[in-house]
Short mmCIF file of C-alpha atoms in Angstrom, two decimals:
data_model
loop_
_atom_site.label_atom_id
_atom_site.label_comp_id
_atom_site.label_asym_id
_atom_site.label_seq_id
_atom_site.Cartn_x
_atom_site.Cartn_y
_atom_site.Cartn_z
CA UNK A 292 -1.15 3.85 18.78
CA UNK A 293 -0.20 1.84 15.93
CA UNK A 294 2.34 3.50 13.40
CA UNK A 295 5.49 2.95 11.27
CA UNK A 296 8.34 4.99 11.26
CA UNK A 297 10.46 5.61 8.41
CA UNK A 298 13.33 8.40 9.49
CA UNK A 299 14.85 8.66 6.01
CA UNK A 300 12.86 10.82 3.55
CA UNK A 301 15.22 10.83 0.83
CA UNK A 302 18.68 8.58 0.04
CA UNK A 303 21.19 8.76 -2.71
CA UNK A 304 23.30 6.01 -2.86
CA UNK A 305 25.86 5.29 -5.54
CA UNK A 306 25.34 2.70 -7.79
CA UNK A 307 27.33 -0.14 -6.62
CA UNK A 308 27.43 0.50 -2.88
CA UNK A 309 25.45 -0.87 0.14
CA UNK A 310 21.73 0.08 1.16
CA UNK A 311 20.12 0.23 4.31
CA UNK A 312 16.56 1.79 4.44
CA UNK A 313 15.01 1.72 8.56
CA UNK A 314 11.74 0.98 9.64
CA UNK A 315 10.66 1.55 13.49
CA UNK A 316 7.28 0.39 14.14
CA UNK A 317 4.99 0.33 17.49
CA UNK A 318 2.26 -2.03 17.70
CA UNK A 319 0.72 -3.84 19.95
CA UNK A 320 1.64 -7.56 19.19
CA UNK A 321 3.75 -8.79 16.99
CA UNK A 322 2.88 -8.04 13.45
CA UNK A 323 3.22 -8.78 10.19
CA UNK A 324 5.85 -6.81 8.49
CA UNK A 325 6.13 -6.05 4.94
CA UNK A 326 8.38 -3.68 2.40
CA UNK A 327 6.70 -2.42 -1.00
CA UNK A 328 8.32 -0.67 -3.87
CA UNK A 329 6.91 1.76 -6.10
CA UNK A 330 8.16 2.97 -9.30
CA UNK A 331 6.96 6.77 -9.92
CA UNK A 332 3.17 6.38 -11.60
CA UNK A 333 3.18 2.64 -10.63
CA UNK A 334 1.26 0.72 -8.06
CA UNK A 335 3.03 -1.30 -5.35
CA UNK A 336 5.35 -4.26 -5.47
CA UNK A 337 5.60 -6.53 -2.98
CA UNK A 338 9.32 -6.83 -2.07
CA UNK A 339 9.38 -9.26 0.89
CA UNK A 340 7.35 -10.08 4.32
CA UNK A 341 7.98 -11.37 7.58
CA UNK A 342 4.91 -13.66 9.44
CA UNK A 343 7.30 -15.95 11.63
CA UNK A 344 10.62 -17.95 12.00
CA UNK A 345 13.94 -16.92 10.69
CA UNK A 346 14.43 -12.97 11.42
CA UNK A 347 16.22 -12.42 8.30
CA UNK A 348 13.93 -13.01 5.43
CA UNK A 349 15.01 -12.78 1.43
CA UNK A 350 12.89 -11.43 -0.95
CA UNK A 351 12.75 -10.31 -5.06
CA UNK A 352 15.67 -8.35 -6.50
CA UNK A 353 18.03 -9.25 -4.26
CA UNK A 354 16.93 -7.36 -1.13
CA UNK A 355 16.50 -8.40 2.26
CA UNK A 356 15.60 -7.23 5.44
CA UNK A 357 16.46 -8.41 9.32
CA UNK A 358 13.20 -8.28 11.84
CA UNK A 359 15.09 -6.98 15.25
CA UNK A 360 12.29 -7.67 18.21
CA UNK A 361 14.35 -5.45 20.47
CA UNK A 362 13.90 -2.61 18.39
CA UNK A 363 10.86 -2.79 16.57
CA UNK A 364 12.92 -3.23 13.77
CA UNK A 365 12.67 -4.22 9.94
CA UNK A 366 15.15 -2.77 8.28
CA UNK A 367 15.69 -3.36 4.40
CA UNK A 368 18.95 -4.04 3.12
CA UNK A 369 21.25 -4.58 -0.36
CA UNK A 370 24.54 -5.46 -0.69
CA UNK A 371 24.87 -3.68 -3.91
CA UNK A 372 22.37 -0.84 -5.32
CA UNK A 373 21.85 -0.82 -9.32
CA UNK A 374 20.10 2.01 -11.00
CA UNK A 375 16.99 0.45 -11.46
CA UNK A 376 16.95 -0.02 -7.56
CA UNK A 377 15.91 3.93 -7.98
CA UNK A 378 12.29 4.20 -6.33
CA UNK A 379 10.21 4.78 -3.48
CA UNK A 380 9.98 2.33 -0.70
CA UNK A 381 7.42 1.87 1.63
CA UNK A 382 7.54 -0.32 4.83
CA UNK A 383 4.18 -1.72 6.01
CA UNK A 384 2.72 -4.07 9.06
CA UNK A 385 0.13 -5.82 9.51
CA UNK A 386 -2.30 -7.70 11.78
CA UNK A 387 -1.01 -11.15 13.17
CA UNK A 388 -4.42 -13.25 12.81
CA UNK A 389 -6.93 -10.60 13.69
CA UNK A 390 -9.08 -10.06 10.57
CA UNK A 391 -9.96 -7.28 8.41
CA UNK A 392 -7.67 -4.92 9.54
CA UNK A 393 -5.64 -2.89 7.06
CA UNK A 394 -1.86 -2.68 6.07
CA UNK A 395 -0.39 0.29 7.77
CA UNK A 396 2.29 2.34 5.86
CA UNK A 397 5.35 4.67 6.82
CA UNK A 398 5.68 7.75 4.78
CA UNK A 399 8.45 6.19 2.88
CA UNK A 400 11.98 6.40 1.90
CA UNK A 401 12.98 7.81 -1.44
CA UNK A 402 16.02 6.27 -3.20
CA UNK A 403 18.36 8.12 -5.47
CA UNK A 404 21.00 6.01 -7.46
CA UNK A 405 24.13 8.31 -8.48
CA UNK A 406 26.54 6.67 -11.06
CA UNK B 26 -3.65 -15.13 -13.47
CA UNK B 27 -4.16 -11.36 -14.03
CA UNK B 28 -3.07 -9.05 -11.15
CA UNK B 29 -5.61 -6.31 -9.56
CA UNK B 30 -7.13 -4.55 -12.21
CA UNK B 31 -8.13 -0.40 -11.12
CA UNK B 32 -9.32 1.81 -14.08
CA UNK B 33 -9.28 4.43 -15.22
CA UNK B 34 -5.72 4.89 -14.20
CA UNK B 35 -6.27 8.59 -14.89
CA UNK B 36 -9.54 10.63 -13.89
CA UNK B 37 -9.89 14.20 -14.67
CA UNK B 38 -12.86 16.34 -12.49
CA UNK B 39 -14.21 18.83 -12.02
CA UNK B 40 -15.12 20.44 -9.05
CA UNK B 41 -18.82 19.09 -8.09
CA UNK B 42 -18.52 16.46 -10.14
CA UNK B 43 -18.68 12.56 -9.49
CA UNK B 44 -15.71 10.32 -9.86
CA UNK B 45 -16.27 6.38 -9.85
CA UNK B 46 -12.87 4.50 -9.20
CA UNK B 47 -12.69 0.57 -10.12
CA UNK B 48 -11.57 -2.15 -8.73
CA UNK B 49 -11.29 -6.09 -9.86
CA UNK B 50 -9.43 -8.03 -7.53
CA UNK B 51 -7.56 -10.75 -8.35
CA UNK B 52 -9.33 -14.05 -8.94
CA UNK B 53 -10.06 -15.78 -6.17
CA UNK B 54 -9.59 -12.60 -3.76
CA UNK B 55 -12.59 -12.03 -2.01
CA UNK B 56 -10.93 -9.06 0.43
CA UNK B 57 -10.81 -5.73 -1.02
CA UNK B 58 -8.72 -2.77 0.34
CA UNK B 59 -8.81 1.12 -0.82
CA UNK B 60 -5.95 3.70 0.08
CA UNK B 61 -5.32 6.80 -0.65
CA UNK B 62 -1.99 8.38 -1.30
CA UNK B 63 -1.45 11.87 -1.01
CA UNK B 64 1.69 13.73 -2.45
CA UNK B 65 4.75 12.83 0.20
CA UNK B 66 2.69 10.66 1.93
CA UNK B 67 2.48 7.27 2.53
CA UNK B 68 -0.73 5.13 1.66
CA UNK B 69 -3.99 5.67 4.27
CA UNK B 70 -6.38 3.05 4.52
CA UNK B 71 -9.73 3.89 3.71
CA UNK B 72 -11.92 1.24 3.60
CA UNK B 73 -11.95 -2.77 3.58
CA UNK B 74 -14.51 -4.61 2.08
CA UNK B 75 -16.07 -8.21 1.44
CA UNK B 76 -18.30 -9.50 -1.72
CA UNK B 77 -21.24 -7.31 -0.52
CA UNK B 78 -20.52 -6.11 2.75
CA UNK B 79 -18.54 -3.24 4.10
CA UNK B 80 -16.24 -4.54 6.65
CA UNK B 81 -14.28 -1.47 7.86
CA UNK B 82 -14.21 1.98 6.80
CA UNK B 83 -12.63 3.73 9.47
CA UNK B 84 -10.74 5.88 7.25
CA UNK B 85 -12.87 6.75 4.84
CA UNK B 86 -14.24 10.84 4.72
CA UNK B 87 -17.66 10.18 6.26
CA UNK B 88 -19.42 12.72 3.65
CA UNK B 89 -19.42 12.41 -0.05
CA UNK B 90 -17.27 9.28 0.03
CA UNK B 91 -18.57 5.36 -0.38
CA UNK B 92 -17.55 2.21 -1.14
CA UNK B 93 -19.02 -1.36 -2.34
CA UNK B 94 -18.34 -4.32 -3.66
CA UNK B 95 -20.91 -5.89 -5.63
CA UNK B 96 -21.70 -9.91 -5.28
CA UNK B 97 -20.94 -9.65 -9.40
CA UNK B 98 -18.49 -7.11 -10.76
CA UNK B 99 -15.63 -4.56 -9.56
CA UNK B 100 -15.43 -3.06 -5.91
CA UNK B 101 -16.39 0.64 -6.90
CA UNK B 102 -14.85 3.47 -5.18
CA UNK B 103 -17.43 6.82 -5.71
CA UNK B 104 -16.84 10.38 -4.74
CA UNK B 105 -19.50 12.91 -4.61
CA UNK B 106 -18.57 16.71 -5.69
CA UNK B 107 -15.44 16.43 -5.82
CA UNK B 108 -13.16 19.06 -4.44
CA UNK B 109 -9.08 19.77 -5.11
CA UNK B 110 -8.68 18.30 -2.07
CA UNK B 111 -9.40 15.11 -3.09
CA UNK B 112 -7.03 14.66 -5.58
CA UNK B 113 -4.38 11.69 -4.94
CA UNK B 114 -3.47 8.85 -6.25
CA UNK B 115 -6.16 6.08 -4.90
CA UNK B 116 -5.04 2.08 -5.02
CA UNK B 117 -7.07 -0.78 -4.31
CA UNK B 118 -5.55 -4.37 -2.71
CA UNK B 119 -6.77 -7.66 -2.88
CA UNK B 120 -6.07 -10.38 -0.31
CA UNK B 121 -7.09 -14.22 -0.51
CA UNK B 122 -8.06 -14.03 3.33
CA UNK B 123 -8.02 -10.83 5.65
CA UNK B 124 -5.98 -12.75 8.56
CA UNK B 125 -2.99 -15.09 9.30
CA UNK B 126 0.10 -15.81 7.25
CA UNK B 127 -0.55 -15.43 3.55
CA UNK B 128 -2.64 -12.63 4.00
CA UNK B 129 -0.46 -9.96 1.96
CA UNK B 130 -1.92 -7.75 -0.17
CA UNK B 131 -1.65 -7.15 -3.52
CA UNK B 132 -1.55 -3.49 -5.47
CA UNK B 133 -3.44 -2.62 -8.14
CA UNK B 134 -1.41 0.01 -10.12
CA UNK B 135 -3.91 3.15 -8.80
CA UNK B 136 -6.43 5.73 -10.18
CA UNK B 137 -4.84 9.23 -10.48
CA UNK B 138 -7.29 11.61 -9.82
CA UNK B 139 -7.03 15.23 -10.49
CA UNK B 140 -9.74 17.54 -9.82
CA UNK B 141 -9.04 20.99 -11.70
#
């Protein structure tokens, strides 16, 4: 079955330090791989994707995240967390050409930024 | 270019009641997608549509729930007697083209519905 895994329900980091939120996904090809953001009451941001090429992919506010084959990998990383970084964050994958078939998301990963 | 429009972004119901959720894509999106997002959960797909044709909607409730997406206007998201259950936060995504590289979607900022 397809699914994403996020293990981390909730994690305070302090403002300043490193990030690292995991994503474990099964699926049957290789898919398209995605992290959101969402501010409480807002909709979803698009943070960054991977479709192909270079496993470690940039995206907006300074994250990034590494695509790890292996391990069925995409874990999101920042080198240093600011408070605004405070948010839900949602990993997602996708289909690799088929069409019509939907985004599927892990539960999600809370963030709490401590000063 | 506006992003995906949903309104209202609140909804207030009452049990039995109707509730019609909105949805304009952004222009030249012709893929529609409605989840649902239920406290501490991530978002469930529900159904994915095209200008006047319902492509997929595998995870939609198959009573008092439908979908469409008119050849003019907003992708409409209706709910028949509505019950607590039902309340969530509902978002709709558009996508340029439903497969391939560039197909990401983008969020509309949701419909809160509460049914009291």
């Amino acid at each position: 079955a397809q699914s994403v895994t996020q293990p981390d329900i909730h994690i305070t980091v302090s403002e300043g330090a490193s990030l690292e939120l995991r994503c474990n996904y099964s699926y049957g090809a290789t898919p398209y791989l995605f992290w959101y953001v969402q501010s409480p009451g807002q909709g979803l941001q698009l943070l960054l994707k991977y479709f192909s090429g270079d496993t470690l992919v940039q995206g907006i506010k300074g994250f990034e995240a590494e695509f790890k084959r292996s391990q069925s990998s995409f874990n999101l990383r920042k080198p240093s967390v600011h408070w605004s970084d405070a948010a839900e964050y949602f990993c997602a994958v996708g289909p690799p050409v088929q069409a019509g078939t939907a985004l599927i998301f892990g539960k999600g990963t809370t963030l709490s930024v401590s000063s | 270019n506006a992003g995906v429009m949903q309104n209202p972004r609140h909804l207030v119901r009452r049990r039995g009641q109707e509730a019609r959720l909105r949805c304009s894509p952004m222009k030249g999106h012709s893929h529609v997608y409605w989840y649902r997002q239920l406290p501490e959960e991530g978002l469930k797909f529900m159904v994915y549509l095209q200008k006047e044709n319902i492509i997929d909607e595998s995870g939609m409730p198959k009573e008092r729930f439908s979908a469409e997406f008119p050849k003019e206007g907003p992708s409409i998201l209706r709910i028949q007697q509505v019950v607590r259950g039902d309340s969530a936060a509902y978002f709709c995504a558009s996508s340029p083209r439903s497969g391939g590289e560039g197909t990401e979607a983008f969020f509309g900022q949701g419909t809160r519905l509460t049914v009291v």
